[in-house]
Structure formats: structure tokens, C-alpha cells
Short mmCIF file of C-alpha atoms and ligand atoms in Angstrom, two decimals:
data_model
loop_
_atom_site.label_atom_id
_atom_site.label_comp_id
_atom_site.label_asym_id
_atom_site.label_seq_id
_atom_site.Cartn_x
_atom_site.Cartn_y
_atom_site.Cartn_z
CA MET A 1 -120.19 30.35 10.61
CA LYS A 2 -122.06 28.70 7.73
CA VAL A 3 -120.42 28.13 4.37
CA LEU A 4 -121.97 27.18 1.03
CA VAL A 5 -119.77 25.55 -1.64
CA VAL A 6 -121.13 25.58 -5.18
CA GLY A 7 -120.33 22.57 -7.40
CA GLY A 8 -120.14 18.82 -7.07
CA GLY A 9 -116.83 17.47 -8.36
CA GLY A 10 -113.47 16.47 -6.97
CA ARG A 11 -112.39 20.10 -6.73
CA GLU A 12 -115.39 20.92 -4.58
CA HIS A 13 -114.77 17.89 -2.36
CA ALA A 14 -111.23 19.18 -1.79
CA LEU A 15 -112.58 22.67 -1.00
CA VAL A 16 -115.15 21.28 1.46
CA TRP A 17 -112.47 19.04 3.04
CA LYS A 18 -110.18 22.03 3.61
CA ILE A 19 -112.99 24.34 4.77
CA ALA A 20 -114.06 21.67 7.31
CA GLN A 21 -110.63 22.07 8.98
CA SER A 22 -111.23 25.75 9.66
CA LYS A 23 -111.94 26.43 13.34
CA ASN A 24 -114.76 28.91 12.83
CA VAL A 25 -116.88 26.74 10.55
CA GLU A 26 -119.96 25.18 12.16
CA LYS A 27 -121.80 23.98 9.09
CA ILE A 28 -121.01 23.43 5.41
CA PHE A 29 -123.59 23.09 2.64
CA CYS A 30 -122.69 21.99 -0.87
CA ALA A 31 -124.85 22.35 -3.98
CA PRO A 32 -125.19 19.85 -5.54
CA GLY A 33 -122.23 17.95 -3.98
CA ASN A 34 -121.65 14.19 -4.31
CA ALA A 35 -121.54 11.05 -2.14
CA GLY A 36 -118.12 11.86 -0.67
CA ILE A 37 -119.01 15.46 0.08
CA SER A 38 -122.23 14.33 1.82
CA GLU A 39 -120.09 12.73 4.55
CA ILE A 40 -118.75 16.13 5.68
CA ALA A 41 -121.32 18.63 4.40
CA GLU A 42 -125.07 18.79 3.84
CA THR A 43 -125.67 18.39 0.13
CA ILE A 44 -128.44 20.43 -1.47
CA PRO A 45 -130.07 19.39 -4.78
CA ILE A 46 -129.52 22.72 -6.55
CA LYS A 47 -127.50 22.87 -9.75
CA ALA A 48 -124.39 25.07 -9.81
CA GLU A 49 -125.85 27.21 -12.63
CA ASP A 50 -129.25 27.77 -10.96
CA LEU A 51 -128.22 31.15 -9.58
CA ASN A 52 -131.60 32.27 -8.27
CA SER A 53 -132.20 29.07 -6.28
CA LEU A 54 -128.68 29.34 -4.84
CA LEU A 55 -129.33 32.95 -3.84
CA ASN A 56 -132.63 32.05 -2.16
CA PHE A 57 -130.96 29.18 -0.33
CA ALA A 58 -128.12 31.42 0.88
CA ILE A 59 -130.53 34.08 2.14
CA GLU A 60 -132.92 31.63 3.83
CA ASN A 61 -130.10 29.72 5.52
CA LYS A 62 -128.12 32.81 6.55
CA ILE A 63 -124.98 31.68 4.75
CA ASP A 64 -121.95 33.71 5.86
CA LEU A 65 -119.68 32.81 2.95
CA THR A 66 -120.19 31.18 -0.45
CA VAL A 67 -117.30 29.62 -2.37
CA VAL A 68 -117.78 28.88 -6.07
CA GLY A 69 -116.03 25.92 -7.72
CA PRO A 70 -116.92 25.83 -11.44
CA GLU A 71 -116.61 28.52 -14.13
CA LEU A 72 -120.20 28.46 -15.38
CA PRO A 73 -121.88 30.19 -12.41
CA LEU A 74 -119.01 32.71 -12.30
CA SER A 75 -119.39 33.51 -15.99
CA LEU A 76 -123.18 33.84 -15.46
CA GLY A 77 -122.58 36.44 -12.74
CA ILE A 78 -123.20 34.60 -9.45
CA VAL A 79 -120.76 36.91 -7.64
CA ASP A 80 -122.51 40.05 -8.92
CA LEU A 81 -125.90 38.60 -7.88
CA PHE A 82 -124.79 37.59 -4.37
CA GLU A 83 -122.91 40.85 -3.76
CA SER A 84 -125.89 42.94 -4.84
CA ASN A 85 -127.87 41.07 -2.16
CA GLY A 86 -125.27 41.86 0.49
CA LEU A 87 -123.79 38.34 0.62
CA LYS A 88 -120.10 37.46 0.84
CA ILE A 89 -118.87 35.24 -1.96
CA PHE A 90 -115.42 34.12 -3.14
CA GLY A 91 -114.77 34.45 -6.87
CA PRO A 92 -114.51 37.05 -9.64
CA ARG A 93 -117.44 39.08 -10.95
CA LYS A 94 -118.84 38.30 -14.39
CA ILE A 95 -116.82 40.98 -16.17
CA SER A 96 -113.60 39.70 -14.56
CA ALA A 97 -114.47 36.04 -15.21
CA GLU A 98 -114.28 36.88 -18.92
CA ILE A 99 -110.59 36.15 -18.61
CA GLU A 100 -111.77 32.52 -18.92
CA SER A 101 -115.13 32.81 -20.69
CA SER A 102 -113.76 34.74 -23.68
CA LYS A 103 -110.45 33.56 -25.10
CA ILE A 104 -110.46 36.55 -27.46
CA PHE A 105 -110.76 38.95 -24.55
CA ALA A 106 -107.96 37.10 -22.73
CA LYS A 107 -105.62 37.12 -25.75
CA ASN A 108 -106.21 40.80 -26.58
CA PHE A 109 -105.76 41.68 -22.92
CA MET A 110 -102.43 39.81 -22.76
CA LYS A 111 -101.23 41.54 -25.92
CA LYS A 112 -102.16 44.97 -24.55
CA TYR A 113 -100.31 44.39 -21.27
CA GLY A 114 -97.30 42.55 -22.68
CA ILE A 115 -98.09 39.28 -20.91
CA PRO A 116 -96.23 36.45 -22.68
CA THR A 117 -98.51 34.16 -24.69
CA ALA A 118 -98.57 32.45 -28.13
CA ASN A 119 -98.84 34.74 -31.18
CA TYR A 120 -102.38 34.72 -32.52
CA LYS A 121 -105.12 36.27 -34.60
CA THR A 122 -108.88 36.21 -34.03
CA PHE A 123 -111.65 35.61 -36.58
CA THR A 124 -115.47 35.72 -36.72
CA CYS A 125 -117.75 33.50 -38.84
CA ASP A 126 -117.74 36.17 -41.57
CA GLU A 127 -113.97 35.82 -41.91
CA ILE A 128 -113.52 32.18 -42.93
CA ASN A 129 -111.26 33.07 -45.89
CA LYS A 130 -109.08 35.28 -43.76
CA ALA A 131 -108.84 32.55 -41.13
CA GLU A 132 -107.81 30.00 -43.78
CA ASN A 133 -105.16 32.35 -45.19
CA PHE A 134 -103.75 32.95 -41.73
CA ALA A 135 -103.63 29.18 -41.07
CA LYS A 136 -101.77 28.74 -44.38
CA SER A 137 -99.15 31.25 -43.23
CA LEU A 138 -98.34 29.19 -40.10
CA ASN A 139 -96.13 26.14 -39.65
CA PRO A 140 -98.16 23.24 -38.21
CA PRO A 141 -99.11 22.23 -35.63
CA ILE A 142 -101.70 25.02 -35.63
CA VAL A 143 -103.84 25.67 -32.57
CA ILE A 144 -107.51 26.62 -33.00
CA LYS A 145 -109.62 27.69 -30.02
CA ALA A 146 -113.31 28.50 -29.64
CA ASP A 147 -113.79 31.92 -28.04
CA GLY A 148 -116.38 30.84 -25.46
CA LEU A 149 -116.78 28.11 -22.84
CA ALA A 150 -116.84 24.71 -24.53
CA GLY A 151 -116.53 22.32 -21.59
CA GLY A 152 -112.78 21.90 -22.05
CA LYS A 153 -113.25 20.67 -25.63
CA GLY A 154 -112.87 23.94 -27.53
CA VAL A 155 -109.17 23.60 -28.41
CA THR A 156 -107.98 21.64 -31.48
CA ILE A 157 -104.32 21.06 -32.27
CA CYS A 158 -104.14 20.67 -36.09
CA GLU A 159 -101.23 18.65 -37.46
CA SER A 160 -101.50 20.09 -40.99
CA VAL A 161 -102.87 23.13 -42.82
CA GLU A 162 -105.61 20.90 -44.36
CA ASP A 163 -106.57 19.79 -40.88
CA ALA A 164 -106.71 23.45 -39.80
CA ILE A 165 -108.95 24.36 -42.74
CA LYS A 166 -111.34 21.49 -41.83
CA THR A 167 -111.35 22.64 -38.21
CA ILE A 168 -112.07 26.26 -39.18
CA ASP A 169 -115.05 24.94 -41.17
CA LEU A 170 -116.27 22.88 -38.19
CA TYR A 171 -116.09 25.86 -35.81
CA LEU A 172 -117.10 28.84 -37.95
CA ASN A 173 -119.35 27.24 -40.58
CA GLN A 174 -120.85 24.09 -39.02
CA LYS A 175 -120.79 25.75 -35.58
CA ILE A 176 -120.06 22.55 -33.64
CA PHE A 177 -119.67 24.60 -30.47
CA GLY A 178 -122.71 26.77 -31.18
CA SER A 179 -122.28 30.39 -30.19
CA ALA A 180 -119.15 29.57 -28.12
CA GLY A 181 -117.32 28.82 -31.40
CA GLU A 182 -118.70 31.60 -33.63
CA LYS A 183 -115.46 33.44 -33.01
CA ILE A 184 -112.10 31.73 -32.87
CA VAL A 185 -108.47 32.27 -31.97
CA ILE A 186 -105.80 30.76 -34.23
CA GLU A 187 -102.41 30.65 -32.59
CA GLU A 188 -98.90 29.30 -32.84
CA PHE A 189 -98.07 26.00 -31.17
CA LEU A 190 -95.87 26.36 -28.10
CA GLN A 191 -93.27 23.72 -27.32
CA GLY A 192 -92.58 23.06 -23.67
CA GLU A 193 -93.95 21.61 -20.45
CA GLU A 194 -97.29 22.60 -18.94
CA ALA A 195 -97.92 23.77 -15.39
CA SER A 196 -100.79 25.28 -13.39
CA VAL A 197 -100.29 28.09 -10.91
CA PHE A 198 -103.09 29.41 -8.69
CA ALA A 199 -102.87 33.01 -7.49
CA ILE A 200 -105.31 34.09 -4.78
CA THR A 201 -105.93 37.79 -5.19
CA ASP A 202 -107.88 40.60 -3.56
CA GLY A 203 -107.62 42.65 -6.75
CA GLU A 204 -104.43 44.44 -5.63
CA ASP A 205 -102.03 41.87 -4.23
CA PHE A 206 -101.76 38.14 -4.49
CA ILE A 207 -100.34 35.02 -2.92
CA THR A 208 -99.58 31.78 -4.74
CA LEU A 209 -100.28 28.15 -3.86
CA ALA A 210 -98.07 25.16 -4.73
CA PRO A 211 -97.39 25.02 -8.51
CA ALA A 212 -98.97 21.90 -9.97
CA GLN A 213 -99.02 19.82 -13.11
CA ASP A 214 -102.18 18.34 -14.61
CA TYR A 215 -102.36 15.29 -16.91
CA LYS A 216 -105.00 16.14 -19.49
CA ARG A 217 -104.88 13.16 -21.86
CA ILE A 218 -106.85 9.98 -21.20
CA PHE A 219 -104.00 7.44 -21.66
CA ASP A 220 -100.45 7.01 -20.35
CA ASN A 221 -97.63 9.00 -21.98
CA ASP A 222 -100.11 11.74 -22.90
CA MET A 223 -101.83 9.68 -25.56
CA GLY A 224 -105.49 9.81 -26.60
CA LYS A 225 -108.14 12.44 -26.13
CA ASN A 226 -108.10 15.49 -23.90
CA THR A 227 -110.11 15.11 -20.69
CA GLY A 228 -110.97 17.31 -17.74
CA GLY A 229 -107.76 15.98 -16.15
CA MET A 230 -106.69 12.41 -15.28
CA GLY A 231 -104.29 13.24 -12.47
CA SER A 232 -102.07 15.88 -10.98
CA TYR A 233 -99.18 16.43 -8.64
CA ALA A 234 -97.61 19.31 -6.69
CA PRO A 235 -95.28 20.99 -6.23
CA THR A 236 -93.80 20.54 -9.69
CA PRO A 237 -89.99 20.72 -9.86
CA LEU A 238 -90.51 22.27 -13.29
CA ILE A 239 -91.04 25.56 -11.48
CA ASP A 240 -87.99 26.33 -9.37
CA GLU A 241 -87.68 29.52 -7.36
CA ALA A 242 -86.29 31.57 -10.24
CA MET A 243 -89.02 30.41 -12.61
CA PHE A 244 -91.67 31.12 -9.98
CA GLU A 245 -90.36 34.68 -9.62
CA ARG A 246 -90.63 35.14 -13.40
CA ILE A 247 -94.19 33.82 -13.41
CA LYS A 248 -95.13 36.24 -10.64
CA SER A 249 -93.46 39.31 -12.15
CA GLU A 250 -94.06 38.65 -15.87
CA ILE A 251 -97.53 37.10 -15.67
CA ILE A 252 -99.49 37.30 -12.41
CA LYS A 253 -98.63 40.86 -11.34
CA PRO A 254 -99.27 42.52 -14.72
CA THR A 255 -102.48 40.50 -15.14
CA ILE A 256 -103.94 41.66 -11.82
CA GLU A 257 -102.84 45.25 -12.46
CA GLY A 258 -104.10 45.17 -16.04
CA LEU A 259 -107.51 43.83 -15.03
CA LYS A 260 -107.82 46.57 -12.43
CA ASN A 261 -106.83 49.14 -15.03
CA GLU A 262 -109.54 47.81 -17.37
CA GLY A 263 -112.18 48.29 -14.67
CA ARG A 264 -112.34 44.52 -14.18
CA THR A 265 -110.73 44.25 -10.74
CA TYR A 266 -110.24 40.54 -10.18
CA LYS A 267 -110.88 38.90 -6.81
CA GLY A 268 -110.68 35.16 -6.31
CA CYS A 269 -108.48 32.42 -7.65
CA LEU A 270 -106.69 33.26 -10.89
CA TYR A 271 -105.67 29.98 -12.53
CA CYS A 272 -102.67 30.46 -14.82
CA GLY A 273 -102.38 27.60 -17.33
CA LEU A 274 -98.76 27.93 -18.43
CA MET A 275 -96.37 26.51 -20.97
CA ILE A 276 -92.81 26.62 -19.64
CA THR A 277 -90.81 27.14 -22.83
CA LYS A 278 -87.14 27.70 -23.63
CA ASP A 279 -87.99 31.42 -23.81
CA GLY A 280 -89.64 31.45 -20.39
CA PRO A 281 -93.19 31.03 -19.09
CA LYS A 282 -96.09 31.73 -21.46
CA VAL A 283 -99.82 31.72 -20.80
CA LEU A 284 -101.88 29.01 -22.54
CA GLU A 285 -105.05 30.10 -20.80
CA PHE A 286 -106.41 31.78 -17.73
CA ASN A 287 -109.24 30.24 -15.72
CA CYS A 288 -111.38 32.18 -13.27
CA ARG A 289 -111.44 29.43 -10.60
CA PHE A 290 -109.51 26.59 -8.99
CA GLY A 291 -108.45 23.75 -11.32
CA ASP A 292 -109.72 20.21 -11.20
CA PRO A 293 -107.79 17.93 -10.37
CA GLU A 294 -105.02 20.34 -9.30
CA THR A 295 -107.01 21.50 -6.25
CA GLN A 296 -106.91 17.91 -4.97
CA VAL A 297 -103.10 18.21 -4.60
CA VAL A 298 -102.71 21.94 -3.95
CA LEU A 299 -105.04 22.21 -0.93
CA PRO A 300 -103.55 19.26 1.01
CA LEU A 301 -100.23 21.15 0.81
CA LEU A 302 -101.69 24.41 2.12
CA ASP A 303 -100.83 25.05 5.73
CA GLY A 304 -103.20 27.83 6.73
CA ASP A 305 -106.86 28.59 7.40
CA ILE A 306 -108.59 28.63 4.02
CA ILE A 307 -111.52 30.64 5.39
CA GLU A 308 -109.11 33.42 6.35
CA MET A 309 -107.68 33.23 2.82
CA PHE A 310 -111.16 33.60 1.27
CA TYR A 311 -112.07 36.56 3.51
CA ARG A 312 -108.79 38.31 2.77
CA ALA A 313 -109.38 37.91 -0.97
CA ILE A 314 -112.87 39.38 -0.62
CA ASP A 315 -112.12 42.17 1.90
CA GLY A 316 -108.48 42.96 1.03
CA GLY A 317 -105.21 42.19 2.75
CA VAL A 318 -104.48 38.87 1.05
CA LYS A 319 -100.76 39.62 1.40
CA ASN A 320 -101.09 39.26 5.17
CA PHE A 321 -102.61 35.79 4.96
CA ASN A 322 -100.63 33.67 7.38
CA TYR A 323 -99.79 30.47 5.51
CA SER A 324 -97.03 28.23 4.24
CA ILE A 325 -96.73 25.45 1.70
CA LYS A 326 -96.04 22.12 3.40
CA LYS A 327 -92.70 20.54 2.60
CA ALA A 328 -94.26 17.44 1.07
CA THR A 329 -95.33 15.89 -2.22
CA ALA A 330 -98.95 15.32 -3.27
CA ILE A 331 -100.12 13.14 -6.15
CA CYS A 332 -103.72 12.61 -7.29
CA VAL A 333 -104.82 9.80 -9.62
CA ILE A 334 -108.29 10.02 -11.17
CA LEU A 335 -110.39 6.88 -11.50
CA ALA A 336 -112.66 7.27 -14.53
CA SER A 337 -115.55 5.37 -16.09
CA SER A 338 -114.80 3.24 -19.14
CA GLY A 339 -115.45 5.30 -22.29
CA TYR A 340 -114.75 8.71 -20.70
CA PRO A 341 -114.26 11.39 -22.12
CA ASP A 342 -116.85 10.09 -24.62
CA SER A 343 -120.05 8.36 -23.50
CA TYR A 344 -119.87 6.01 -20.51
CA GLU A 345 -122.19 3.99 -18.31
CA ILE A 346 -123.05 5.01 -14.75
CA GLY A 347 -124.55 3.26 -11.74
CA LYS A 348 -121.64 0.84 -11.12
CA GLU A 349 -121.02 -0.07 -7.49
CA ILE A 350 -117.65 1.11 -6.12
CA TYR A 351 -115.75 -1.28 -3.81
CA GLY A 352 -112.73 -0.82 -1.55
CA LEU A 353 -113.34 2.76 -0.39
CA GLU A 354 -113.48 1.87 3.33
CA GLU A 355 -110.08 0.17 3.21
CA VAL A 356 -108.48 3.20 1.55
CA LYS A 357 -110.07 5.55 4.06
CA ASN A 358 -108.05 3.82 6.79
CA MET A 359 -104.71 4.41 5.02
CA SER A 360 -102.62 7.23 6.42
CA ASP A 361 -101.64 10.11 4.15
CA VAL A 362 -104.22 9.08 1.55
CA ILE A 363 -107.33 11.15 0.88
CA LEU A 364 -110.30 10.21 -1.31
CA PHE A 365 -111.89 13.07 -3.23
CA HIS A 366 -115.15 12.00 -4.85
CA ALA A 367 -116.25 13.43 -8.21
CA GLY A 368 -119.04 11.52 -10.04
CA THR A 369 -120.42 9.42 -7.17
CA LYS A 370 -123.87 8.94 -5.71
CA LYS A 371 -125.15 7.17 -2.61
CA VAL A 372 -128.10 4.85 -3.27
CA ASN A 373 -129.45 2.56 -0.51
CA GLY A 374 -126.17 2.79 1.38
CA LYS A 375 -124.07 1.84 -1.65
CA ILE A 376 -121.70 4.23 -3.44
CA LEU A 377 -122.32 4.15 -7.20
CA THR A 378 -120.59 5.85 -10.13
CA SER A 379 -122.52 8.80 -11.57
CA GLY A 380 -120.03 10.56 -13.84
CA GLY A 381 -117.02 10.29 -16.13
CA ARG A 382 -114.42 11.19 -13.53
CA VAL A 383 -115.47 9.17 -10.49
CA ILE A 384 -112.90 9.53 -7.70
CA GLY A 385 -109.52 11.17 -7.17
CA VAL A 386 -107.10 9.37 -4.89
CA THR A 387 -104.52 11.76 -3.38
CA ALA A 388 -101.44 10.54 -1.52
CA ILE A 389 -99.07 12.74 0.47
CA GLY A 390 -95.39 11.81 0.73
CA PRO A 391 -92.05 13.34 1.72
CA GLU A 392 -90.73 16.45 -0.03
CA ASN A 393 -89.17 15.70 -3.44
CA ASP A 394 -89.81 11.99 -2.99
CA PHE A 395 -91.91 11.17 -6.01
CA GLU A 396 -90.94 7.48 -6.09
CA SER A 397 -92.44 6.64 -2.70
CA THR A 398 -95.46 8.92 -3.17
CA ILE A 399 -96.23 7.28 -6.51
CA LYS A 400 -96.06 3.86 -4.80
CA LYS A 401 -98.37 5.04 -2.05
CA VAL A 402 -100.98 6.49 -4.39
CA TYR A 403 -101.09 3.40 -6.62
CA THR A 404 -101.24 1.05 -3.60
CA ALA A 405 -104.43 2.90 -2.65
CA VAL A 406 -105.77 3.03 -6.23
CA GLU A 407 -105.43 -0.75 -6.58
CA LYS A 408 -107.69 -1.34 -3.60
CA ILE A 409 -110.61 0.38 -5.34
CA LYS A 410 -112.71 -1.40 -7.94
CA PHE A 411 -115.73 -0.73 -10.11
CA ASP A 412 -116.85 -2.17 -13.39
CA GLY A 413 -114.96 -0.47 -16.26
CA MET A 414 -112.62 1.52 -13.97
CA HIS A 415 -109.85 3.24 -15.95
CA TYR A 416 -106.87 5.23 -14.67
CA ARG A 417 -103.47 6.37 -15.89
CA THR A 418 -100.49 4.52 -14.43
CA ASP A 419 -97.90 7.27 -14.98
CA ILE A 420 -99.11 10.16 -12.81
CA GLY A 421 -96.17 11.92 -11.12
CA LYS A 422 -93.47 10.29 -13.25
CA LYS A 423 -92.73 13.50 -15.16
CA ALA A 424 -91.51 15.06 -11.91
CA ILE A 425 -88.83 12.38 -11.60
CA ASN A 426 -87.61 13.26 -15.11
CA TYR A 427 -87.60 16.98 -14.36
CA ILE A 428 -85.47 16.37 -11.28
CA LYS A 429 -83.06 14.15 -13.26
CA ASN A 430 -82.80 16.60 -16.18
CA LYS A 431 -82.71 19.91 -14.39
CA THR A 432 -81.54 21.82 -17.44
CA LEU A 433 -84.11 20.13 -19.69
CA LEU A 434 -85.88 23.31 -20.64
CA LEU A 435 -83.95 26.42 -19.92
CA GLU A 436 -80.47 25.60 -21.13
P1 LIG B 1 -106.47 25.55 -23.14
O1 LIG B 1 -107.89 25.16 -22.83
O2 LIG B 1 -106.32 26.84 -23.87
O3 LIG B 1 -105.53 25.41 -21.94
O4 LIG B 1 -105.96 24.39 -24.11
C1 LIG B 1 -106.11 23.02 -23.78
C2 LIG B 1 -104.83 22.30 -24.03
O5 LIG B 1 -104.41 22.47 -25.39
C3 LIG B 1 -103.66 22.86 -23.22
O6 LIG B 1 -103.62 22.30 -21.94
C4 LIG B 1 -102.48 22.45 -24.07
O7 LIG B 1 -102.17 21.09 -23.86
C5 LIG B 1 -103.02 22.59 -25.46
N1 LIG B 1 -102.68 23.92 -26.02
C6 LIG B 1 -103.44 25.03 -25.99
N2 LIG B 1 -102.83 26.06 -26.59
C7 LIG B 1 -101.64 25.60 -27.04
C8 LIG B 1 -100.53 26.18 -27.72
N3 LIG B 1 -100.55 27.44 -28.13
N4 LIG B 1 -99.46 25.41 -27.97
C9 LIG B 1 -99.44 24.12 -27.58
N5 LIG B 1 -100.45 23.50 -26.93
C10 LIG B 1 -101.53 24.23 -26.65
N1 LIG B 2 -107.35 20.96 -14.83
C1 LIG B 2 -107.82 21.82 -15.85
C2 LIG B 2 -108.88 22.73 -15.44
O1 LIG B 2 -109.32 22.75 -14.30
O2 LIG B 2 -109.32 23.51 -16.27
#
């Protein structure tokens, strides 16, 4: 069979890598892909949001299955378009993808179905005074979120009421996020530890993959700006069996049932961005897709045929997917360009990749890379993810392995965090840290 993967980051490289292991796959295309992906798939110069060109490509090349990585094509309705042309595609329809593309929809939905999340109110640009008064009634920190997709930058944590009032002005009056920020959510700050859980659903039932943790800030010890994600690991000891059961019964199950009840039956990967608090798990956000860089640790731990998983999500019967989660530890460290998440230079040659490729239990997932005259050059903010696999619960040795690999790679201005995976060691040491 022929498979098309849409997107060109580290997440998509991990998807292509896993799909390539499926016995029925003869050929993989990836649009637009990157230098790493081009070693195992044919890359096609079509942007992920160019839905009509993707459709034409899929029809002309008799693609059997399309798998969508990023949120933008999903929120633009790529699944609706492909389905209406009789093509099989993994992901939610536009109306279901709103769980990510409208934070107001997601919050109101959670309230209606009793899904635990931070208390909130929503405001439009005609309600600046009301928004300010609500902010004044809260104890800082105060969380302000743009309603629409804002490239991961739409959330501001305000340390004071004055800060919140300035932020309300930036969003609703100065419209720094354009139409995505014309409506906002203001919500209480949740104290706890963050985790990401992926549920694969056919709209009725679901299965879960290894629970992961993402490191969003640019510098060690969670300092500096928010990024797309600077590293990840799985499974996180933060989510033990009892906590996982709560997440399934209090969050995932009612979300899938609620979406069906709303006429928004959800098929695909439901990404639950969670805060594990003293009062239990609460939803920070839902995403309508796999996470990046969590996919780079979750898929190496999946023992099962991912193509079967995709088909079961599309056609039903996901519960009967024959899989297990490997008894191992996976850690991914992102190598970024100097300056990221702000402006950065590209076109720097990357050295050391061949040596790392020969290491066992280490996988390179490219993100912003490009092949020019046989050389691999940087072409984005997040450049490469290095994933290492180690023994179950052994974070010390897996951390050593991943950083041994990381240190072999070099490019001008390369930046990475040196503390990825360390939180897991603390969670294991302080088992009662959160829920005492
Ligand atoms: P989101 O895009 O909604 O996941 O928000 C981005 C990041 O902001 C999250 O990963 C959290 O670190 C932080 N955040 C969002 N909402 C809250 C909240 N209510 N309380 C504390 N931190 C939050
Ligand atoms: N790792 C965060 C995200 O994919 O949204």
C-alpha cells in the first residue's frame, strides 16, 4: 500500500519511521518532509496547508492512506475534503478539530460535560471592561489564552493584575494575534505537573499510548520562553496506573462521548494536555493531533502495527488493536538553532549525524533540516530530535545515552536543554509528591 504523511517536522519523521516498519507498506510519501524523512520516504514539495494540491497528489498517486501531522490542515478541513473524495485519511474532521482550534469551544464543552479543567470566563473584543473586572477578581498568576490557533504562542501567564490588564489590551484591543485573539479565555492558574496523553479513537472507543512529558521552556529548569517543545520522555512515572484510570474515566471517555453527542464524532489522535494537580488530573488543552516532540518518544515504545491502528481508528474497532507498550524508557532531546523561539539563522551545516546513526538504541528524528549538495543544513528553529531508548524505569542510564549521542552532533549556534528526563527521577524518588 501507499501512504502519504502530511507535515515536515520531528513528529512527522517519527510517524514515517513507524509506518515504514509496517509490513504492508510499499511506499511512503511525505509533504513537505525534511532531509531525514527523505531517507525513508519520497518527499513532495507541497505545503501541509495546501489542501487542494495534497488532494490532487493523493488521487493521482493512488494513495491508500493519508496521515496528518499538524493541526492547521485538520482545522482547515483536510479530512472532510479527502473523505468527500472517497480517500482514507487519519485525523478528525474540521468540526471535531475545533477542540484544538477554538479554546472557547473546548472550555465550554468541558464545562457542559463535567470534564475537569481550570475555572474560566470568555470575553470578546467588545467586553474589555468585563475582562478587566474578571481579572481583578482573580488571584495572580492569571492565565490568558487566545481563542484561535496562535502557533503555540497564544497563552500568557500574568504575574499581576496590571500585567493581565496589559495583556487583555494586547489581545483584544491591539489584536496581536489578529482574529485568533479577538476572543479570549481568562482562567485560574493550576498548580501541578504537566503530562501529555494520546488517545487513539474511532469515535466510540479508544486506546492510549505511553503517557509522556514535554519540556516547553527554552532553558534548563523550565526557565525562559515557551517553545514548541525542547524535549520529552515516556512513560512518565507521574502517571501511575491509578492516575491513568482516572484520566481515562474522568477525561478521555466523557470527551469522546460528549463530542459524539454534540454531532462532532472524533476520530484520530486526541492529545490531552494535562495538569496533574493535588485534586486530580485537569485538562490544560486538547490538541487534535499527535504532539511534537512527544511522538518522538511515544512511537518508539509502541509495539504494534501503526497502520492497523490508523485503519481501526478510521473504520472502527480500535479496541481490538493488537498492541502493547514496550517495557522501556524513551527520552528525546531537541537540538535548536541559536535564537529560537525568536528569530534565528538557518543554513548551518550539521556534523556528526553519521556517527550517531551507528549507535544502538538511538534514533535521529529530523525537524528543520534540508539536504543541499549532499550536505545536511539547518532550516528551522527546532532542527533535530535525538531519541534514546533504555531499560524500563532507568532514567539515569537513558539520560546518559541520549546526551552521549547529542554531544556527537554539532552545528553553529546549536542549543539544547541539559535536563531532559531528570523530572522523572524526582517523581520516582518523591512518589507522594502530588497526591498526598
Ligand atoms: P496550552 O497551549 O493551553 O497548553 O498552554 C500552554 C502552556 O501554558 C501549558 O503547557 C502550561 O504550561 C501553561 N498553562 C496553560 N494554562 C494554564 C493554567 N490554567 N494554569 C497553569 N499553567 C497553564
Ligand atoms: N508538545 C506540544 C504540542 O505538540 O502541542
